[in-house]
Short mmCIF file of C-alpha atoms and ligand atoms in Angstrom, two decimals:
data_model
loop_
_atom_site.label_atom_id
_atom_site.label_comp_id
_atom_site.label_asym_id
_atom_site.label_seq_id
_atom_site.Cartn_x
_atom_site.Cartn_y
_atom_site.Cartn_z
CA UNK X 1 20.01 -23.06 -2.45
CA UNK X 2 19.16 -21.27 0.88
CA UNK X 3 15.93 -23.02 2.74
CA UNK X 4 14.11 -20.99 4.51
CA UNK X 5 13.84 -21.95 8.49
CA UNK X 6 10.82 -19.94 10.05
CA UNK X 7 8.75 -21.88 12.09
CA UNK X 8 4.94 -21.95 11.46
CA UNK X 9 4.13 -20.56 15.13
CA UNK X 10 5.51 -17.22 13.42
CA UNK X 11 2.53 -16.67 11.52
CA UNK X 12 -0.49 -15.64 13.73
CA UNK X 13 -3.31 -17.64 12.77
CA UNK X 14 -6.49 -15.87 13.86
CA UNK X 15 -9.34 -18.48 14.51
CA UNK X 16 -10.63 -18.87 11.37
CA UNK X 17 -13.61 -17.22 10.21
CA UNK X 18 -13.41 -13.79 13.12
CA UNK X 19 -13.68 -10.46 12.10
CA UNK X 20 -10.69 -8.74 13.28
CA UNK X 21 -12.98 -5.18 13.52
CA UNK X 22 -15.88 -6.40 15.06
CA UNK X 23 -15.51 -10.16 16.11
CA UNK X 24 -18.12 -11.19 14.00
CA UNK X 25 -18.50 -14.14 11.25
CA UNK X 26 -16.14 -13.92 8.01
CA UNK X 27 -17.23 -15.73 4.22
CA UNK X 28 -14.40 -16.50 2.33
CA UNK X 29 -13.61 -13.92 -1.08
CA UNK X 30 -10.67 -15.00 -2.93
CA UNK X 31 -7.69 -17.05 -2.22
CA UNK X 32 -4.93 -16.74 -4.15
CA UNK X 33 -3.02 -19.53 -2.63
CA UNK X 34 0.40 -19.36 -0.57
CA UNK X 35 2.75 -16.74 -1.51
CA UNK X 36 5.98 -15.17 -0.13
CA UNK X 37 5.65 -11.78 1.08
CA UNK X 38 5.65 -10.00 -1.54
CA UNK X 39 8.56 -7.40 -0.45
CA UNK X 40 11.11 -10.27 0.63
CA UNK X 41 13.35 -9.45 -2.30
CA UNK X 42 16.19 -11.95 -2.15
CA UNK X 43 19.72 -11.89 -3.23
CA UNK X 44 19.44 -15.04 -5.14
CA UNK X 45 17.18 -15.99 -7.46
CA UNK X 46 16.51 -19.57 -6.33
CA UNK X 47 16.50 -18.53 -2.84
CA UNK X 48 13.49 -20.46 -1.50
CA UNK X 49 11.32 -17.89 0.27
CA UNK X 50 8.48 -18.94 3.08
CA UNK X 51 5.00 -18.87 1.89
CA UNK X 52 2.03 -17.98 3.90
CA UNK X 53 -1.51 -18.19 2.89
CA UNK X 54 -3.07 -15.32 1.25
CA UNK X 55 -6.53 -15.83 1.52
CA UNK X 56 -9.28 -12.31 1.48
CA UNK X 57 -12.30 -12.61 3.87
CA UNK X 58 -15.29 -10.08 4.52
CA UNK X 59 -17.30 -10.20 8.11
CA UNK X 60 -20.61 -10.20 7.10
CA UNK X 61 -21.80 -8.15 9.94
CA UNK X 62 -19.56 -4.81 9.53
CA UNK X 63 -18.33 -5.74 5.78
CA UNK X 64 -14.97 -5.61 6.69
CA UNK X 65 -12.44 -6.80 4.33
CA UNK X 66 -9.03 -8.57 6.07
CA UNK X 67 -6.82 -11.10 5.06
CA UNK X 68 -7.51 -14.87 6.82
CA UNK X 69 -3.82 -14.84 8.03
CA UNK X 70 -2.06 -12.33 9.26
CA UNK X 71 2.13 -12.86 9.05
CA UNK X 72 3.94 -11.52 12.53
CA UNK X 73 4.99 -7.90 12.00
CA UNK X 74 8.02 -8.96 13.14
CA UNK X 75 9.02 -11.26 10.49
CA UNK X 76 7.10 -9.44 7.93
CA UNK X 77 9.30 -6.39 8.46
CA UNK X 78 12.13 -8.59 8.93
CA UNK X 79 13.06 -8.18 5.20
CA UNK X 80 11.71 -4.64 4.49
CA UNK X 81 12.63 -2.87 1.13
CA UNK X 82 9.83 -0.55 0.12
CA UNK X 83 10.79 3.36 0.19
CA UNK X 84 8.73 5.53 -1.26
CA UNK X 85 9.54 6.65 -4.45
CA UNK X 86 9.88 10.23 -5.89
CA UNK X 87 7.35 11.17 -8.05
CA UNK X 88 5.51 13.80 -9.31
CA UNK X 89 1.86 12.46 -8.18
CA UNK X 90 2.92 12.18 -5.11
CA UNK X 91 4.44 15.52 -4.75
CA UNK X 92 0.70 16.67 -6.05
CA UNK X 93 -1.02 14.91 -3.59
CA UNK X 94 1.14 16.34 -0.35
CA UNK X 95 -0.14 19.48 -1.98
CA UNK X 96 -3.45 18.35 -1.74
CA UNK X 97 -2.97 17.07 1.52
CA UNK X 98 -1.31 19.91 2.79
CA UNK X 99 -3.97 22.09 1.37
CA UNK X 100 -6.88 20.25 2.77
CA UNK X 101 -5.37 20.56 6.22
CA UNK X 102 -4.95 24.31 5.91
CA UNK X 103 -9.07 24.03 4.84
CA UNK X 104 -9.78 22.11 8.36
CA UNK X 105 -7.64 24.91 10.93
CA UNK X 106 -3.76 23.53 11.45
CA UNK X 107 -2.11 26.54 11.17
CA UNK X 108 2.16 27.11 11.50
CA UNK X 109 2.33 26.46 14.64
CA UNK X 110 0.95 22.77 14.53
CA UNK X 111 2.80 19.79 15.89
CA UNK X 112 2.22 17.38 13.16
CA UNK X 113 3.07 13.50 13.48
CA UNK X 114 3.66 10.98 10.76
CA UNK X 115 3.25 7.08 11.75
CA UNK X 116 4.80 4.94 9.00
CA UNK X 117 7.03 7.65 7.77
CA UNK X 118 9.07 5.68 5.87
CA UNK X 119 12.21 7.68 3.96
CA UNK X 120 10.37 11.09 5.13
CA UNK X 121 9.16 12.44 1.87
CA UNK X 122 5.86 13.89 3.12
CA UNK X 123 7.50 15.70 6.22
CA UNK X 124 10.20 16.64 4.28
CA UNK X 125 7.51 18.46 2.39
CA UNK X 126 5.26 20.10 5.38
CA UNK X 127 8.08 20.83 7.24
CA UNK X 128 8.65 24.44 6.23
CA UNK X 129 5.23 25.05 6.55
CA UNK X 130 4.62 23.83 10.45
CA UNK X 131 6.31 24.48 13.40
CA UNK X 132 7.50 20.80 13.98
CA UNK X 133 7.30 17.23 12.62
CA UNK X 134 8.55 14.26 13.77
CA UNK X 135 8.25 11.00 12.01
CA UNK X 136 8.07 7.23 13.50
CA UNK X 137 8.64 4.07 11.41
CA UNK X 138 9.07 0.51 12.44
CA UNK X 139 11.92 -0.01 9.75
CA UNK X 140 15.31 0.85 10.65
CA UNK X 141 17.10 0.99 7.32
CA UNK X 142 14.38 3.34 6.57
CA UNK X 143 13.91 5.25 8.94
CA UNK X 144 17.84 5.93 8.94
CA UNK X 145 17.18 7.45 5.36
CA UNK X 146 15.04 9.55 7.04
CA UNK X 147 17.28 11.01 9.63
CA UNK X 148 19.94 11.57 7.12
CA UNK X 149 17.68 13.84 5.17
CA UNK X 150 17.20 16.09 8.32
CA UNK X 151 13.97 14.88 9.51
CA UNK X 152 13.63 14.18 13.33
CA UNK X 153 12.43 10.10 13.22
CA UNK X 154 12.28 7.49 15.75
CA UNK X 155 12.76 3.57 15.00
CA UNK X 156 9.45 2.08 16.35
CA UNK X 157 5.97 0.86 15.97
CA UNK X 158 3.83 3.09 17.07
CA UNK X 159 1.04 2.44 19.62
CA UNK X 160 -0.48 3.61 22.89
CA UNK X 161 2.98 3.63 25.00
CA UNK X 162 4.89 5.17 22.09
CA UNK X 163 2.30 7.71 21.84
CA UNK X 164 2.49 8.34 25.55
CA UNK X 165 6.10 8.79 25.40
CA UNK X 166 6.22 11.19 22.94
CA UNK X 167 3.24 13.22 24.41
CA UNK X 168 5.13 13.57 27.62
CA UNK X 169 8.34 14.66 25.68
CA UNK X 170 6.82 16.79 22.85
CA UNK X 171 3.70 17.85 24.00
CA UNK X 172 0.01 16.66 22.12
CA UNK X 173 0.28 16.68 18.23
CA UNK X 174 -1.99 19.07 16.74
CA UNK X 175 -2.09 16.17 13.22
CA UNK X 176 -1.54 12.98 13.24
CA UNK X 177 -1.24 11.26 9.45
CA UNK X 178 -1.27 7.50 8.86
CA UNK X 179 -0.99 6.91 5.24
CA UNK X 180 -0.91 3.45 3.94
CA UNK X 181 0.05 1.99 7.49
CA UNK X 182 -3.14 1.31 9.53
CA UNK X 183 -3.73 -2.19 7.24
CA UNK X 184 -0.30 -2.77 7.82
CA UNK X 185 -1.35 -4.31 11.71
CA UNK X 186 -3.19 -7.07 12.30
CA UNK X 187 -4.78 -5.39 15.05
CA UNK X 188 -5.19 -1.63 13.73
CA UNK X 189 -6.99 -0.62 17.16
CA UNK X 190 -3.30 -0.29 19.01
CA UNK X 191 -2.56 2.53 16.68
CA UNK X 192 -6.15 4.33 17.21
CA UNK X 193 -5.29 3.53 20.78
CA UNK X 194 -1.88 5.56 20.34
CA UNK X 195 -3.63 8.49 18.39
CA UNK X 196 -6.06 8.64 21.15
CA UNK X 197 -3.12 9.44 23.52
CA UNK X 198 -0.82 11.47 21.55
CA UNK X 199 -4.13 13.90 19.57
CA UNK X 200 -4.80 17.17 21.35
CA UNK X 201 -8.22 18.13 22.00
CA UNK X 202 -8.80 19.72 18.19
CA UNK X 203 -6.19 17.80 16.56
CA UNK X 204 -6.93 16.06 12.77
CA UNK X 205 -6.16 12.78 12.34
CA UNK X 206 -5.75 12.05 8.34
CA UNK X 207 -5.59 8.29 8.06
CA UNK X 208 -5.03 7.49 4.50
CA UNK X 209 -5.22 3.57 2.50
CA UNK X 210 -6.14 2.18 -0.73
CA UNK X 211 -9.54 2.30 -0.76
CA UNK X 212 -11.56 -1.18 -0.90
CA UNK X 213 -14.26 -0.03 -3.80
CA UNK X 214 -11.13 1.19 -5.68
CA UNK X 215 -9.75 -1.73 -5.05
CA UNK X 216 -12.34 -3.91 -5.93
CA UNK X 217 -14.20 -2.17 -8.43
CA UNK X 218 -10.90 -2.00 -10.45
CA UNK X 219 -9.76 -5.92 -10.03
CA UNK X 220 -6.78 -4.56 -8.07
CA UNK X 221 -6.69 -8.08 -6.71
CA UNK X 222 -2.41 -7.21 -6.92
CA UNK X 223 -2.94 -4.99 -4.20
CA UNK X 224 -3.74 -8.25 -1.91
CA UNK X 225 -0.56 -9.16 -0.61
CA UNK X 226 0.06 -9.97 3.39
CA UNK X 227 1.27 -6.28 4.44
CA UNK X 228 -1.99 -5.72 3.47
CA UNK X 229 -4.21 -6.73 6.30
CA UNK X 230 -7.17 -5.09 5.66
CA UNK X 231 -8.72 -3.59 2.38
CA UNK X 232 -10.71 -0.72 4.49
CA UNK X 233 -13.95 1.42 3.28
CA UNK X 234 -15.14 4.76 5.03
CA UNK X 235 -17.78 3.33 6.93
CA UNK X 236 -15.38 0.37 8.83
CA UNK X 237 -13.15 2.81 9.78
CA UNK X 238 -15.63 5.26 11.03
CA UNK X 239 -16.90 2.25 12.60
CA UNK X 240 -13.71 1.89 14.33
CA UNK X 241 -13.16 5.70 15.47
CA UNK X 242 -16.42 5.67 17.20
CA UNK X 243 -14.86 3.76 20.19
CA UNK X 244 -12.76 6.76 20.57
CA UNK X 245 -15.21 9.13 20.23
CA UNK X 246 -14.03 9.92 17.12
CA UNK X 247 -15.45 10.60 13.88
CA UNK X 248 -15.34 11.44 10.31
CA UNK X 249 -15.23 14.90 9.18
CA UNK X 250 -13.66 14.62 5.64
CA UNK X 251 -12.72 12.65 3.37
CA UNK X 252 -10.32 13.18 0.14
CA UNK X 253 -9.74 10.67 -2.82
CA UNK X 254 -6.92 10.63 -4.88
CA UNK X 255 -5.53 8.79 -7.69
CA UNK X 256 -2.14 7.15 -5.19
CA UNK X 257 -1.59 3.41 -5.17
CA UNK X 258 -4.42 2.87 -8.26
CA UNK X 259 -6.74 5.10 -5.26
CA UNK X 260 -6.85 6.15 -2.39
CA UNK X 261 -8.96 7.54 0.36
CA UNK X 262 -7.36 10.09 3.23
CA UNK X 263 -10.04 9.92 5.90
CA UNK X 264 -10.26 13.24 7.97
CA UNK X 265 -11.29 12.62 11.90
CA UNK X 266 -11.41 14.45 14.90
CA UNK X 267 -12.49 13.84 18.59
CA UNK X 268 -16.67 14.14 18.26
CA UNK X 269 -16.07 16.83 20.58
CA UNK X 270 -13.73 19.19 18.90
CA UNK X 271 -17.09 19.49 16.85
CA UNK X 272 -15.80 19.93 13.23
CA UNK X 273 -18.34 20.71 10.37
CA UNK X 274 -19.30 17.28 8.44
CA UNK X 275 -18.80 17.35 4.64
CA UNK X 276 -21.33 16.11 1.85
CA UNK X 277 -18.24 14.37 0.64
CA UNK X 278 -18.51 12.18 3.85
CA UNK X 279 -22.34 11.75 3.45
CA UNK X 280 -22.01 10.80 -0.21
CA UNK X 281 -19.61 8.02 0.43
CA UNK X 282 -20.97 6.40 2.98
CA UNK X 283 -24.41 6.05 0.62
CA UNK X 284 -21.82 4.76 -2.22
CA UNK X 285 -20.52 2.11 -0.10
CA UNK X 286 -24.13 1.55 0.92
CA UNK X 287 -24.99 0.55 -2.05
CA UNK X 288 -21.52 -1.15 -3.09
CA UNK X 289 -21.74 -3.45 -0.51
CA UNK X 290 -25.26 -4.68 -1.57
CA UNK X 291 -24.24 -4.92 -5.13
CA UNK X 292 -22.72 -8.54 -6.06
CA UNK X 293 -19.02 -6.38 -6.92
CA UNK X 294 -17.21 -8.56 -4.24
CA UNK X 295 -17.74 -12.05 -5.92
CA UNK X 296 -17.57 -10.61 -9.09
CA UNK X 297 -13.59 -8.77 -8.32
CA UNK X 298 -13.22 -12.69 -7.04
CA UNK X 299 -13.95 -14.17 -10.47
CA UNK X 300 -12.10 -11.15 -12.57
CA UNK X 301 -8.71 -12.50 -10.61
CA UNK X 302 -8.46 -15.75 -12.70
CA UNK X 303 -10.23 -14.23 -16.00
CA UNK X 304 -6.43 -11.74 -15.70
CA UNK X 305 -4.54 -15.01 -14.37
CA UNK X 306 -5.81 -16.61 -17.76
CA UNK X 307 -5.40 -14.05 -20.26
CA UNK X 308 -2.13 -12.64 -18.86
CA UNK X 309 -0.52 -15.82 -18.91
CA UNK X 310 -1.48 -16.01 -22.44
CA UNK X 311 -0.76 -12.97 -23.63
CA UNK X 312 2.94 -13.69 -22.22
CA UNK X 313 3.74 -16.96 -23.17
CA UNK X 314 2.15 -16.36 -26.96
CA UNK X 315 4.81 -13.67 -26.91
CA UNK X 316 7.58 -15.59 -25.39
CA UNK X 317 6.63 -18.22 -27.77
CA UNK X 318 7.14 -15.81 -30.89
CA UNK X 319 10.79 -14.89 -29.27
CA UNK X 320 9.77 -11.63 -27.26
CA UNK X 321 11.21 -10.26 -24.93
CA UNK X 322 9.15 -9.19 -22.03
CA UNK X 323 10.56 -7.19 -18.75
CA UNK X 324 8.11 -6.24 -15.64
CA UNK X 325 8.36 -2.05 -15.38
CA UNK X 326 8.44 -1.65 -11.12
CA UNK X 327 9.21 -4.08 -8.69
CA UNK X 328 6.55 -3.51 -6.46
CA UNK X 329 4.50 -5.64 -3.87
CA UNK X 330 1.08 -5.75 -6.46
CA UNK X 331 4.23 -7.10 -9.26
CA UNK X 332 5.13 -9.80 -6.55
CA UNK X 333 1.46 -10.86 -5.97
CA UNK X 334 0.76 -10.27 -9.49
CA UNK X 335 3.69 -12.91 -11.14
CA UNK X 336 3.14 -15.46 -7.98
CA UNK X 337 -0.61 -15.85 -8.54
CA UNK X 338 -0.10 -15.81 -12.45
CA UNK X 339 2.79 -18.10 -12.18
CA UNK X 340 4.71 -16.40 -14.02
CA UNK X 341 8.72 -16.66 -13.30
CA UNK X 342 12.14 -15.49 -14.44
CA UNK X 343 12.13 -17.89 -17.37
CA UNK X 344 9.62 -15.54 -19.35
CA UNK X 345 9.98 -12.39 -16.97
CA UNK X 346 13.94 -11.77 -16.80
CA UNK X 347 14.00 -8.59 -15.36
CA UNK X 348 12.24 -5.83 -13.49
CA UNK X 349 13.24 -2.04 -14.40
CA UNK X 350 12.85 -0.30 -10.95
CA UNK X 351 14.33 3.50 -9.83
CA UNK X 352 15.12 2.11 -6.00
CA UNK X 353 18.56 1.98 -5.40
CA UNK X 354 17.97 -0.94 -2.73
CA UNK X 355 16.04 -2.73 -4.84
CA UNK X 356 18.53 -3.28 -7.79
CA UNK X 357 19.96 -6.08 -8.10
CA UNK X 358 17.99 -8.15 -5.99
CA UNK X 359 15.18 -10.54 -7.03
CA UNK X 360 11.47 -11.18 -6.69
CA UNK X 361 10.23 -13.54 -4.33
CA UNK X 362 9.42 -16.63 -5.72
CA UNK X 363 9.34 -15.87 -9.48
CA UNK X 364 13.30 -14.72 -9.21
CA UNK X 365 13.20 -12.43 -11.85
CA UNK X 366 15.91 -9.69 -11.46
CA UNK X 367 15.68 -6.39 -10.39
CA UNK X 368 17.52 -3.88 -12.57
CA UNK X 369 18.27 -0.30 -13.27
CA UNK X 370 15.72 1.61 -15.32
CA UNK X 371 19.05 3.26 -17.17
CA UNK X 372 20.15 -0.38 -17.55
CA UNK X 373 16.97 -1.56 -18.88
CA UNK X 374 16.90 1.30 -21.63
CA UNK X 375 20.15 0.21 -22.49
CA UNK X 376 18.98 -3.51 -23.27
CA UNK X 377 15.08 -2.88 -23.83
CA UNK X 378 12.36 -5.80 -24.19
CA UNK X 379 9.98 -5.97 -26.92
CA UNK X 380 7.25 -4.95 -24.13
CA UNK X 381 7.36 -4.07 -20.56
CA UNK X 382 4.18 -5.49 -18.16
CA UNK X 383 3.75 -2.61 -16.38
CA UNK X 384 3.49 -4.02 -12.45
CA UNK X 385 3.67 -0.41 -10.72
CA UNK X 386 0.61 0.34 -13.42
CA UNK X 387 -0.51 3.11 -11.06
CA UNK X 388 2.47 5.16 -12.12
CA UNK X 389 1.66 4.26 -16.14
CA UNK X 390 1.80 7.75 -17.54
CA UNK X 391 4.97 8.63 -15.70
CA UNK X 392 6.87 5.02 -16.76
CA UNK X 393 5.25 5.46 -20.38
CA UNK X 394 6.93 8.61 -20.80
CA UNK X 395 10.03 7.69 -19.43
CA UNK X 396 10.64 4.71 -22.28
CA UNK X 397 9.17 7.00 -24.82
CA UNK X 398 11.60 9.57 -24.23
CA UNK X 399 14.71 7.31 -24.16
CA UNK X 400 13.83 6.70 -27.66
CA UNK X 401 12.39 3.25 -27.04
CA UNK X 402 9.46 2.24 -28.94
CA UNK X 403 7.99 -1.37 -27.01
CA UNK X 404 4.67 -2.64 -26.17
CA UNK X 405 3.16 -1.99 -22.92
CA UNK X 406 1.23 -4.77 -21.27
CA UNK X 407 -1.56 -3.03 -18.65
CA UNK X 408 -2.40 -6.10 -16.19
CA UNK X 409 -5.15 -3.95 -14.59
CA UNK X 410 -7.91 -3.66 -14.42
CA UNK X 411 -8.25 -6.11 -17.26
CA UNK X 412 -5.01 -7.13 -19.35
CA UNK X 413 -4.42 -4.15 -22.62
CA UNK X 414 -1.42 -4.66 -24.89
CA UNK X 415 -0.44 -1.43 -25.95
CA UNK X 416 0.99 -1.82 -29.17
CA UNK X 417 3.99 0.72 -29.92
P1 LIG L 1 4.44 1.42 -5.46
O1 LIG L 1 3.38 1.60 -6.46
O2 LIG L 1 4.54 2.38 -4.35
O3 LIG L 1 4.39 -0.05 -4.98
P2 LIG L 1 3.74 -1.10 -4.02
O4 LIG L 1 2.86 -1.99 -4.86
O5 LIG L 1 4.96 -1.81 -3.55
O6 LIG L 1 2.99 -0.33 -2.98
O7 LIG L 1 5.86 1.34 -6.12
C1 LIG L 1 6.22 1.86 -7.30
C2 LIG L 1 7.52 1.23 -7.72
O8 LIG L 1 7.81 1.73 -9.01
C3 LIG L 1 8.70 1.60 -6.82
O9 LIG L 1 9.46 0.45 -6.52
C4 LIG L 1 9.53 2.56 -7.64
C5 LIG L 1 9.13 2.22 -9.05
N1 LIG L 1 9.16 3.38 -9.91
C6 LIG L 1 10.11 3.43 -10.94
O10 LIG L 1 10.90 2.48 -11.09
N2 LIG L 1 10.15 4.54 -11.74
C7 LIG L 1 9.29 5.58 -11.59
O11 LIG L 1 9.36 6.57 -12.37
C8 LIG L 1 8.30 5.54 -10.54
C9 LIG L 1 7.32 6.65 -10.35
C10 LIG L 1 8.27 4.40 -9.72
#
């Protein structure tokens, strides 16, 4: 058995109780105790993984929703697995995004920059449709995947000297998109402070997350894990573009990672025509943030805990099989809170190649094939990448395989085959 050997001086601890947006006062939301990160897979199931609190705050001045303690990007990344994976709602929603671009002006010629790019999926798609894109990821292992698919990436983190390097090398980028990466920092001004340096005068910025009433209002509390730093609504990060002189223009939801908001911005200056969609939302979250949904999304954590744990040891009980379907970072935070380990979870059917064969942090169950767990299927698979459900669903159903489904959110649904 491996121990792990970080010291605690690699977590930053941000004075309790500050709001990492606006410095104000915090109130506590839910804490689901100390977990691993929840994408250190490890290569041995009883490999004893760090833990780090994972505690949700809200300021109570901007409504702001963070995490308490924020792990060092360094060793967060340290062990980094996630790639995106192919699928055909994402390939809709770069459509969508692509589309909605072409709406708001960026024409061919456009210099367009992704921050997190990850494997290059999204560029891989605009690319014959602008004149240049150029990716930047923190992850090397990624980002090399990247590369080897022909698009033009560079191993860092981006922020305000990045930016100002690649401005002086490539010119200003006419789009900059930052999907799912801005919560990723525990200080998401330094990559604001590189989009204000690299953005021409008209560029778009699309910044794209989960989106906190989604995330609440559907007791996504899985989607709480500590790459997750912040659980962000329109009006915080309009809140934070305005030191830039930046605003809002647009704003497009989608259905990606159990939903999603792309925020559309521009310099206040480039003068781009506000949408009703932006107006609308910002009087939904209005009201959402005066409604008591916050402490209730708190309580509807344990009420799953409870009846998922029951639902899976009454079945374990009665000599059922039961396999996790995706081994994603909501599975991780999902099986650590519920306790649930290998001993009733076994394995985890997952399509990414770097994933198989490793094991989830903490509850060790194994990471497999999804040919391999056709091959040998469980009496029911807990769906922990449920935001993909119709695409898994159809995938067991047409290798012949009639099991129950177990739906963990938003409240636990056996679906009986
Ligand atoms: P994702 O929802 O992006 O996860 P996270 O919670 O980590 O952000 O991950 C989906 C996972 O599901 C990913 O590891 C790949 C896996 N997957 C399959 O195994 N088969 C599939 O058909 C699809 C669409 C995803």
């Amino acid at each position: 058995m491996k121990l792990a050997t970080l010291e605690s001086t690699s977590v930053l601890t941000v004075p309790l109780a500050e709001c990492r947006i606006c410095a104000s006062e915090t109130s506590l939301v839910l804490d689901l105790g100390a977990m691993p990160p929840a994408n250190w897979l490890t290569n041995d199931p009883s490999d004893v993984v760090h833990e780090f609190p994972l505690t949700l705050e809200q300021c109570v001045s901007c409504r702001n929703l963070q995490l308490s303690h924020c792990v060092d990007a360094g060793v967060l990344y340290s062990r980094y697995n996630y790639a995106t994976p192919q699928s055909k709602a994402l390939s809709r929603h770069y459509e969508e995004l692509l589309m909605a671009l072409r709406k708001h002006g960026a024409g061919d010629e456009s210099f367009v920059v992704e921050v997190g790019s990850n494997v290059g999926l999204l560029l891989e798609f605009f690319k014959p449709h602008f004149q240049r894109v150029l990716g930047i990821d923190p992850a090397e292992n990624i980002a090399r995947i990247a590369q080897e698919r022909g698009i033009d990436t560079i191993v860092d983190f981006f922020d305000a000297s990045v930016a100002a390097r690649l401005k002086q090398q490539g010119g200003p980028a006419d789009v900059i998109v930052a999907r799912h990466c801005m919560a990723h920092n525990a200080d998401p001004y330094s990559l604001l402070d590189g989009v204000d340096s690299l953005l021409s005068a008209n560029g778009i910025l699309v910044i794209e997350n989960a989106y906190a009433l989604n995330t609440v209002l559907n007791n996504e509390f899985d989607q709480i894990y500590h790459e997750h730093m912040f659980y962000f609504s329109l009006s915080v990060i309009n809140r934070m573009l305005r030191r830039y002189d930046m605003e809002a223009f647009d704003v497009q939801m989608s259905e990606v990672h159990g939903g999603s908001i792309a925020v559309f911005a521009a310099r206040k200056a480039a003068r781009y025509l506000k949408t009703q969609a932006v107006v609308d939302t910002l009087a939904s979250e209005d009201d959402f943030f005066g409604s008591d949904a916050i402490r209730r999304f708190a309580a509807s954590a344990f009420e799953i805990r409870d009846s998922l744990t029951r639902v899976v040891s009454n079945a374990v009980r009665s000599g059922k099989t039961i396999y996790a379907y995706g081994a994603t970072a909501k599975g991780s935070t999902l099986l650590n809170f519920c306790g649930l380990t290998r001993e009733s979870i076994p394995y985890c059917a997952d399509s990414t190649p770097i994933k198989q064969g490793k094991f989830m942090p903490k509850s060790g169950t194994q990471i497999v094939s999804e040919e391999w767990a056709f091959q040998n299927p469980p009496d029911a698979f807990l769906l922990t990448a449920w935001n993909y459900k119709e695409e898994l669903i159809e995938k067991v159903r047409r290798a012949g395989i009639t099991c129950d489904f177990i739906m963990p959110i938003p409240n636990v649904l056996v679906t009986r085959s």
